[in-house]
Short mmCIF file of C-alpha atoms in Angstrom, two decimals:
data_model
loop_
_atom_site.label_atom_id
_atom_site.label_comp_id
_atom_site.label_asym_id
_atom_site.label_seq_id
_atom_site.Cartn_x
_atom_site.Cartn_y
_atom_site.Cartn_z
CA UNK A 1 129.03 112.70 19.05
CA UNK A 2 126.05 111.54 17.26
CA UNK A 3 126.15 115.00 14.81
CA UNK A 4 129.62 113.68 13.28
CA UNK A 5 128.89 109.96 12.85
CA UNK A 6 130.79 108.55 10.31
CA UNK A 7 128.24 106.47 7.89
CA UNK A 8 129.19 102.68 7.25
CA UNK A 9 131.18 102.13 3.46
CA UNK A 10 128.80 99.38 3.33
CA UNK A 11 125.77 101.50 4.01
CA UNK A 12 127.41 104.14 1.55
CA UNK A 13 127.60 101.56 -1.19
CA UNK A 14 124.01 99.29 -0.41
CA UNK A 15 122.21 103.18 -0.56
CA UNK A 16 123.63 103.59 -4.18
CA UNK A 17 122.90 100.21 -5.20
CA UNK A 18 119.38 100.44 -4.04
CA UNK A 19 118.80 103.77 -5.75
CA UNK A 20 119.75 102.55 -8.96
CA UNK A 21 117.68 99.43 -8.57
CA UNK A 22 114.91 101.82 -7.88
CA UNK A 23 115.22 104.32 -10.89
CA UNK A 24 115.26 100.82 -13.21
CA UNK A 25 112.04 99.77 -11.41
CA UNK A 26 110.77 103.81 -11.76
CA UNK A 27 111.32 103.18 -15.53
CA UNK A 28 110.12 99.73 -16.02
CA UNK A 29 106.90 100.70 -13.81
CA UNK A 30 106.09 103.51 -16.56
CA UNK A 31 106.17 100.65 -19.66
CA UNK A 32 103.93 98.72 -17.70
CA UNK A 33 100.08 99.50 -18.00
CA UNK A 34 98.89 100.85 -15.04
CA UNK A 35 95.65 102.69 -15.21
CA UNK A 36 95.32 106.49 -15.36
CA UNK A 37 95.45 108.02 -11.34
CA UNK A 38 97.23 105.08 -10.21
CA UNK A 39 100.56 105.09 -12.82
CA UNK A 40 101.41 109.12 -10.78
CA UNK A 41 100.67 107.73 -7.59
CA UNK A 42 103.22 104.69 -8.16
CA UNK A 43 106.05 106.70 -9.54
CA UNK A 44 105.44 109.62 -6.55
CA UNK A 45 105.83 106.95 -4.19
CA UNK A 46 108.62 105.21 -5.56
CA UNK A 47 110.31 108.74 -6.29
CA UNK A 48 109.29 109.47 -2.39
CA UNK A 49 111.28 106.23 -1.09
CA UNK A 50 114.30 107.24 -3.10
CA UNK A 51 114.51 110.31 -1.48
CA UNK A 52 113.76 109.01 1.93
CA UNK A 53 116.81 106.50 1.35
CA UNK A 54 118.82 109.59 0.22
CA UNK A 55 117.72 111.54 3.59
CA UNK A 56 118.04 109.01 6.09
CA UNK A 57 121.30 107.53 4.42
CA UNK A 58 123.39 110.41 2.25
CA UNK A 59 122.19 113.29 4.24
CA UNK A 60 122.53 111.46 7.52
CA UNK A 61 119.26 112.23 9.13
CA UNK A 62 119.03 108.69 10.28
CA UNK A 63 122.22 109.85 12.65
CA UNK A 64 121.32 113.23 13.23
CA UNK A 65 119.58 115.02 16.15
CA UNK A 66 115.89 114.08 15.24
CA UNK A 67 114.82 118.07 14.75
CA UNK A 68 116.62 118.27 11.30
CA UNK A 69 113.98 115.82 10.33
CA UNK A 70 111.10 117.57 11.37
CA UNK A 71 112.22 120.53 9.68
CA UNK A 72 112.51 118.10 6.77
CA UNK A 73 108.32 116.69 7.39
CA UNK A 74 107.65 120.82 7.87
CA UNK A 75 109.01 121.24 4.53
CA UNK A 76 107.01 118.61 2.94
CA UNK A 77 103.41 119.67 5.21
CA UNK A 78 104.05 123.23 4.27
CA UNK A 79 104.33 122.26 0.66
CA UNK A 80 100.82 119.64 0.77
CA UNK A 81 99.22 122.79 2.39
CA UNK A 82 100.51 125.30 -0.57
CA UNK A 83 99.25 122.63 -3.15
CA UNK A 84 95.77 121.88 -1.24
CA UNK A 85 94.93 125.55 -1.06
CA UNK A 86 96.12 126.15 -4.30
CA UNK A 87 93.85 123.45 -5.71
CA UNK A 88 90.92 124.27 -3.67
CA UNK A 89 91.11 127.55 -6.44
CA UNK A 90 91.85 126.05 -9.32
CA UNK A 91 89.78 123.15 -9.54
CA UNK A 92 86.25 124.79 -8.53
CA UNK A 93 86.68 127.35 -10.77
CA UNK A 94 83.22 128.13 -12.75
CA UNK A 95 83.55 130.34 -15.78
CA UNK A 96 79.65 131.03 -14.94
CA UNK A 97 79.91 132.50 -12.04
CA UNK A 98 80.10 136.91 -12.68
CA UNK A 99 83.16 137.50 -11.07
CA UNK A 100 82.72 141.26 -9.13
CA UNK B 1 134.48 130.22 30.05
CA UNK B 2 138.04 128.23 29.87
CA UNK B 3 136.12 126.35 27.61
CA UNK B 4 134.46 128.65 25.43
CA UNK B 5 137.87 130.46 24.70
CA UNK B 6 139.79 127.07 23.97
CA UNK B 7 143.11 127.54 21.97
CA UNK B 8 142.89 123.69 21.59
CA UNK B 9 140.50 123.91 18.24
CA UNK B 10 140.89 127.63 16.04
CA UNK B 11 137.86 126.67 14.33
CA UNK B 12 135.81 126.78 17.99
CA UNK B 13 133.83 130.49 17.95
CA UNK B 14 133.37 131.87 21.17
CA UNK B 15 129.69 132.08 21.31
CA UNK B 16 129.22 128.39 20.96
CA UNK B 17 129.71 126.02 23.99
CA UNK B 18 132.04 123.26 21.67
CA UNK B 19 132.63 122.15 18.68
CA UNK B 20 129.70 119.92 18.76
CA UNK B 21 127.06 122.29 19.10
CA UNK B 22 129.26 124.60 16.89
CA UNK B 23 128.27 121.73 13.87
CA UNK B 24 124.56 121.27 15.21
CA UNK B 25 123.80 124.79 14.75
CA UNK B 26 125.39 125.04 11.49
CA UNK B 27 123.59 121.57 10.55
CA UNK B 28 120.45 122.74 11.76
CA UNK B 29 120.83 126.24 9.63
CA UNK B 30 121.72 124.59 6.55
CA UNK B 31 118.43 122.19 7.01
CA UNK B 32 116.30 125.52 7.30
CA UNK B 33 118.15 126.78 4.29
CA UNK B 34 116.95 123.69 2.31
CA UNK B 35 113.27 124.16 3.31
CA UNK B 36 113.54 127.25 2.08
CA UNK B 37 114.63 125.78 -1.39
CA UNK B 38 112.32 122.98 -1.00
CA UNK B 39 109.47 126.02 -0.56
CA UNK B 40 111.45 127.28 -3.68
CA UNK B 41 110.75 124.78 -5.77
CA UNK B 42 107.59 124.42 -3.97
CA UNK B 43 106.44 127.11 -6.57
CA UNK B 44 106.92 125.45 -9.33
CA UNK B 45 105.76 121.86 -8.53
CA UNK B 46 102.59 123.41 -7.78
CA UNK B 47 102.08 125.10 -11.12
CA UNK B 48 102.87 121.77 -12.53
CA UNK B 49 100.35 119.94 -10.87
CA UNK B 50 97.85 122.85 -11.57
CA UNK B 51 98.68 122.44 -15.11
CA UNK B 52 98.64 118.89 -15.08
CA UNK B 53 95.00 118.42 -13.45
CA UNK B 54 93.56 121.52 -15.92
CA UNK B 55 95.46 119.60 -18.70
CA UNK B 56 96.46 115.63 -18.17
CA UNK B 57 96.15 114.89 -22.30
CA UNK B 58 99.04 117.78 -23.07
CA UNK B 59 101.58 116.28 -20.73
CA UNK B 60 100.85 112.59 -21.85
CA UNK B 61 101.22 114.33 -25.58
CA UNK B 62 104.62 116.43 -24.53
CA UNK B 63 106.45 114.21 -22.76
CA UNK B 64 106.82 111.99 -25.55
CA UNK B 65 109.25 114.58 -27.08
CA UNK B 66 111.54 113.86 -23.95
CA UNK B 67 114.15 111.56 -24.17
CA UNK B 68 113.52 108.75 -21.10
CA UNK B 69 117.04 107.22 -22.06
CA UNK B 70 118.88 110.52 -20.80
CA UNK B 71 116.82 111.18 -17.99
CA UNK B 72 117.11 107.94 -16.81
CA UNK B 73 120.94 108.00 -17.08
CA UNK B 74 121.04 111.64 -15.71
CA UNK B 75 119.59 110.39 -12.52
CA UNK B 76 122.02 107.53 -12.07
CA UNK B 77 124.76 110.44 -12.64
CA UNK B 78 123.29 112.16 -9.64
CA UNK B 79 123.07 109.53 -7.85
CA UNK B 80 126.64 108.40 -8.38
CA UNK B 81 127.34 112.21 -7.70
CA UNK B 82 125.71 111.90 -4.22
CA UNK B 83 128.07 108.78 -3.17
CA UNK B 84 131.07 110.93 -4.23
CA UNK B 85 130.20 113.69 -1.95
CA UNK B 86 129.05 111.50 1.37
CA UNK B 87 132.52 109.53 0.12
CA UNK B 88 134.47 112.85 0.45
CA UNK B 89 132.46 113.34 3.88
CA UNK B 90 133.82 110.44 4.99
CA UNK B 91 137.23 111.13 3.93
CA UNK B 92 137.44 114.29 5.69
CA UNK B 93 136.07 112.46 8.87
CA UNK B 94 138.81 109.68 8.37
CA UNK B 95 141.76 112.24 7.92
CA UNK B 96 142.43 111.44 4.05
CA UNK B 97 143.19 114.84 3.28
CA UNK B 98 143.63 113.47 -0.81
CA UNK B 99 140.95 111.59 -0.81
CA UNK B 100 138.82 114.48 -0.04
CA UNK B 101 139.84 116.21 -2.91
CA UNK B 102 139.86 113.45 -5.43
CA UNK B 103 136.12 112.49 -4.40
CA UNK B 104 135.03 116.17 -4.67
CA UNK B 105 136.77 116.54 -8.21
CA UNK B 106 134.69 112.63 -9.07
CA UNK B 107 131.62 114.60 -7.90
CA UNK B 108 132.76 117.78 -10.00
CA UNK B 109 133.07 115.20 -12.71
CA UNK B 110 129.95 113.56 -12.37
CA UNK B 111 127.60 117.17 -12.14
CA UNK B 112 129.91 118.66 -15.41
CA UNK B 113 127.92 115.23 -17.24
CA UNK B 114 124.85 116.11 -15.99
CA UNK B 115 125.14 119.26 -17.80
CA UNK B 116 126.20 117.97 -20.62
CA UNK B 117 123.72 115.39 -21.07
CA UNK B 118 121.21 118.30 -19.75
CA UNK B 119 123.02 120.91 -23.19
CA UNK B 120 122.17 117.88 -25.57
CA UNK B 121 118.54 117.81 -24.67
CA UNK B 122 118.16 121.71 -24.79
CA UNK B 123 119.93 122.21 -27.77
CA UNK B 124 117.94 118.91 -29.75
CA UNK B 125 115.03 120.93 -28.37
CA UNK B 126 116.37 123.99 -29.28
CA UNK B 127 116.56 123.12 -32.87
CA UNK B 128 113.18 121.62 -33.33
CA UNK B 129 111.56 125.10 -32.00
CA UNK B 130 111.14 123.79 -28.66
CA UNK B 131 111.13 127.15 -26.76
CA UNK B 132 109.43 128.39 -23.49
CA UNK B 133 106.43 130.60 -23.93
CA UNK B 134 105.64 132.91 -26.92
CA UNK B 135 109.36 131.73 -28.80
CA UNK B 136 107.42 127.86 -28.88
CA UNK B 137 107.38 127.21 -32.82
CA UNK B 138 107.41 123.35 -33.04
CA UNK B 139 104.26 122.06 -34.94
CA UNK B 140 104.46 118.14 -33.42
CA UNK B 141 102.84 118.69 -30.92
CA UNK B 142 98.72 118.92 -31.28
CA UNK B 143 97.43 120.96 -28.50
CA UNK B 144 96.75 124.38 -28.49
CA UNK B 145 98.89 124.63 -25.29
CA UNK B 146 101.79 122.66 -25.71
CA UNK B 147 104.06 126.01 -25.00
CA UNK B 148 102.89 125.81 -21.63
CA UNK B 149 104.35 122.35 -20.68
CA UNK B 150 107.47 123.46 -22.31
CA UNK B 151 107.65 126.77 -20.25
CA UNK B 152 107.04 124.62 -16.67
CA UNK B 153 109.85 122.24 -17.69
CA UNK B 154 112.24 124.85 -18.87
CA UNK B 155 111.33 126.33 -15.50
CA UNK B 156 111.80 123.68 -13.37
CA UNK B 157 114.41 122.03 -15.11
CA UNK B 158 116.45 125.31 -15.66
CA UNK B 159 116.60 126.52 -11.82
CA UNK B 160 117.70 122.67 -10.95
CA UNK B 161 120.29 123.12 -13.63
CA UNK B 162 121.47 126.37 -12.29
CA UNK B 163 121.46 124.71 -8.85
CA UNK B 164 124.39 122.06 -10.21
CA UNK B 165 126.03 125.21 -11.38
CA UNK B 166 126.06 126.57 -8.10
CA UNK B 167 126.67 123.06 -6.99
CA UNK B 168 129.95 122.73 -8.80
CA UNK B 169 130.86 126.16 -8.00
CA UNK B 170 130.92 125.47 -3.88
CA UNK B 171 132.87 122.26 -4.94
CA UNK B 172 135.66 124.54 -6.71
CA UNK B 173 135.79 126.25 -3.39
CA UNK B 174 135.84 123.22 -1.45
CA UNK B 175 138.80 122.19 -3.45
CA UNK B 176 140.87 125.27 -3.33
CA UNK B 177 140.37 124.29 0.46
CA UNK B 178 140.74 120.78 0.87
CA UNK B 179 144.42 121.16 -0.99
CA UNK B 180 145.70 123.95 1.39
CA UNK B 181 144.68 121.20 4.13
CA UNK B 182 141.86 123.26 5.76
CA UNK B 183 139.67 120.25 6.31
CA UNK B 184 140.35 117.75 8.96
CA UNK B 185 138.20 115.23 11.07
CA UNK B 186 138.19 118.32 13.67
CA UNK B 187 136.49 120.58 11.12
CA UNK B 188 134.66 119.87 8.17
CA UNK B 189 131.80 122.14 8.01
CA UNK B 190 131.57 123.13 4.48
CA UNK B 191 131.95 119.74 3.55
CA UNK B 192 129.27 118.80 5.40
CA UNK B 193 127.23 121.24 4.06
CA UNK B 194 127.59 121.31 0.24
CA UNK B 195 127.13 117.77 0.87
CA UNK B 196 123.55 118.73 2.16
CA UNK B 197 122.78 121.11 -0.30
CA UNK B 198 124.07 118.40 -3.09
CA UNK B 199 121.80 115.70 -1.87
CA UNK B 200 118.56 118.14 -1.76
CA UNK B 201 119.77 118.78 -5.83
CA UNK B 202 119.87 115.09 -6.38
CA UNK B 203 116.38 114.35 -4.33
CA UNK B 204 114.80 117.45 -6.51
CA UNK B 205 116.21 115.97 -9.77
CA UNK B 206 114.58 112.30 -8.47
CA UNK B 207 110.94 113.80 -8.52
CA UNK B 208 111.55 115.99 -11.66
CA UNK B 209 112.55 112.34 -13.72
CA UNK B 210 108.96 110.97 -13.50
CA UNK B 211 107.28 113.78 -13.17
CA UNK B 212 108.76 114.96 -16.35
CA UNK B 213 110.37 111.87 -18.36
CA UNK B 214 107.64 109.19 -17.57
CA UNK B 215 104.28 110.41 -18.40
CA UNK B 216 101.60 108.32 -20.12
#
């Protein structure tokens, strides 16, 4: 069955390769000069493709029964919504405002 | 109900149909268990980003005392540590009953360096007065908050540590297991499943690099 497929050597091995590749390129991206917002936004998304690879590939989500993945996306909502609310706080804070 | 009470696979528990859906529910509760450490560790990203936006100049200023060398190679250890676990997977699937063990002992291998590497930087921290919180004495940094990025990475850092602790622990078991034969192509839960859990420490450890390492 589709739960216990066995994942290609060759997809094994072109995985690694590509990770590594892609931590070089993480580094070499940070010695470059990439203005202020923009230097996070390229090292989240590179950092965000990794782990995609490592999902799909390692973890064998790519394989699996499609609902382990949207717990995975659930995760990953739930979190954006615990950092939006979050921020909606801390960022409009006003120390002049008399707090009852 | 023949079915359900098969003497054909011991490992078959009578409340599940077959084997297969025996592994898709056990799949499918190990992927809940990771979003509950991906909530986990939720936590913590978001005080770093809240500390971050309040503060963008002290993490550009701190993160220079963090060694982008070792991170770098600590996350092609990890990396190399997830291959050695899907490779043990896949060993268990293929009925190597050595190989199994000698890829989880590579992956044993491969998270005891990760420590190691991870003891050097906390101890060359260590020394310079690096501490979380109130025990922060090092003067190189010049920012009145500078404790604050060291607490966060400590934080972070320290539970994803004590995850490859756990990590290598499970792995012992596996072991122990793997050599008394208890993992075959017909059952290989805990294989599978470590192997999750491993993966989710390697994917953590690949957002903590940059977030931590490569600030500028």
């Amino acid at each position: 069955m589709s739960a216990h497929h066995i994942i290609p050597m060759k997809t094994l091995i072109s995985t690694t390769v590509a990770l590594v590749v892609l931590t070089i390129v993480t580094v070499a991206v940070f010695y470059l000069p990439i203005p202020a917002p923009f230097d996070v936004v390229v090292a989240i998304l590179l950092a965000s493709f990794k782990a995609t690879l490592v999902g799909m590939f390692f973890m064998g989500l790519y394989y699996d029964e499609k609902f382990n993945t949207v717990v995975l996306i659930f995760s990953f909502l739930f979190f954006l919504v615990f950092v939006g609310i979050t921020l909606l706080d801390t960022m409009f804070r006003d120390t002049g405002i008399s707090v009852w | 109900m023949a079915e359900a009470h098969s003497v054909d696979n011991p490992r078959l528990l009578h409340h599940f149909r077959n084997a297969d859906q025996q592994f898709s529910s056990s799949k499918l509760g190990m992927w809940l268990f990771l979003f509950t450490e991906i909530m986990f560790f939720g936590g913590l990203f978001v005080a770093y980003i809240i500390y971050r936006a309040w503060n963008p100049e002290l993490f550009t200023m701190a993160a220079t005392q963090l060694d982008t060398m070792l991170g770098a190679v600590n996350t092609v250890v990890l990396i190399g540590s997830s291959l050695t676990i899907a490779l043990a997977i896949r060993a268990a699937q293929t009925d190597k009953q050595k190989m199994i063990v000698n890829y989880l002992l590579l992956t044993i291998f491969l998270a005891s360096v990760f420590l190691v590497i991870k003891y050097f930087e906390y101890t060359h921290k260590f020394d310079m007065g690096i501490f979380p919180g109130a025990y922060y004495t090092f003067d190189g940094i010049d920012h009145p908050k500078a404790n604050v990025f060291f607490s966060i990475y400590y934080m972070m850092t320290g539970l994803h540590g004590l995850h490859v602790i756990i990590g290598i622990g499970l792995m012992i078991w596996l072991v122990i297991r793997a050599k008394i034969g208890d993992y075959s192509s017909q059952w290989y839960t805990p294989v599978e499943m470590c192997g999750l859990y491993w993966h989710i420490v390697d994917i953590i450890w690949i957002f903590l690099f940059p977030l931590m390492y490569l600030i500028e």
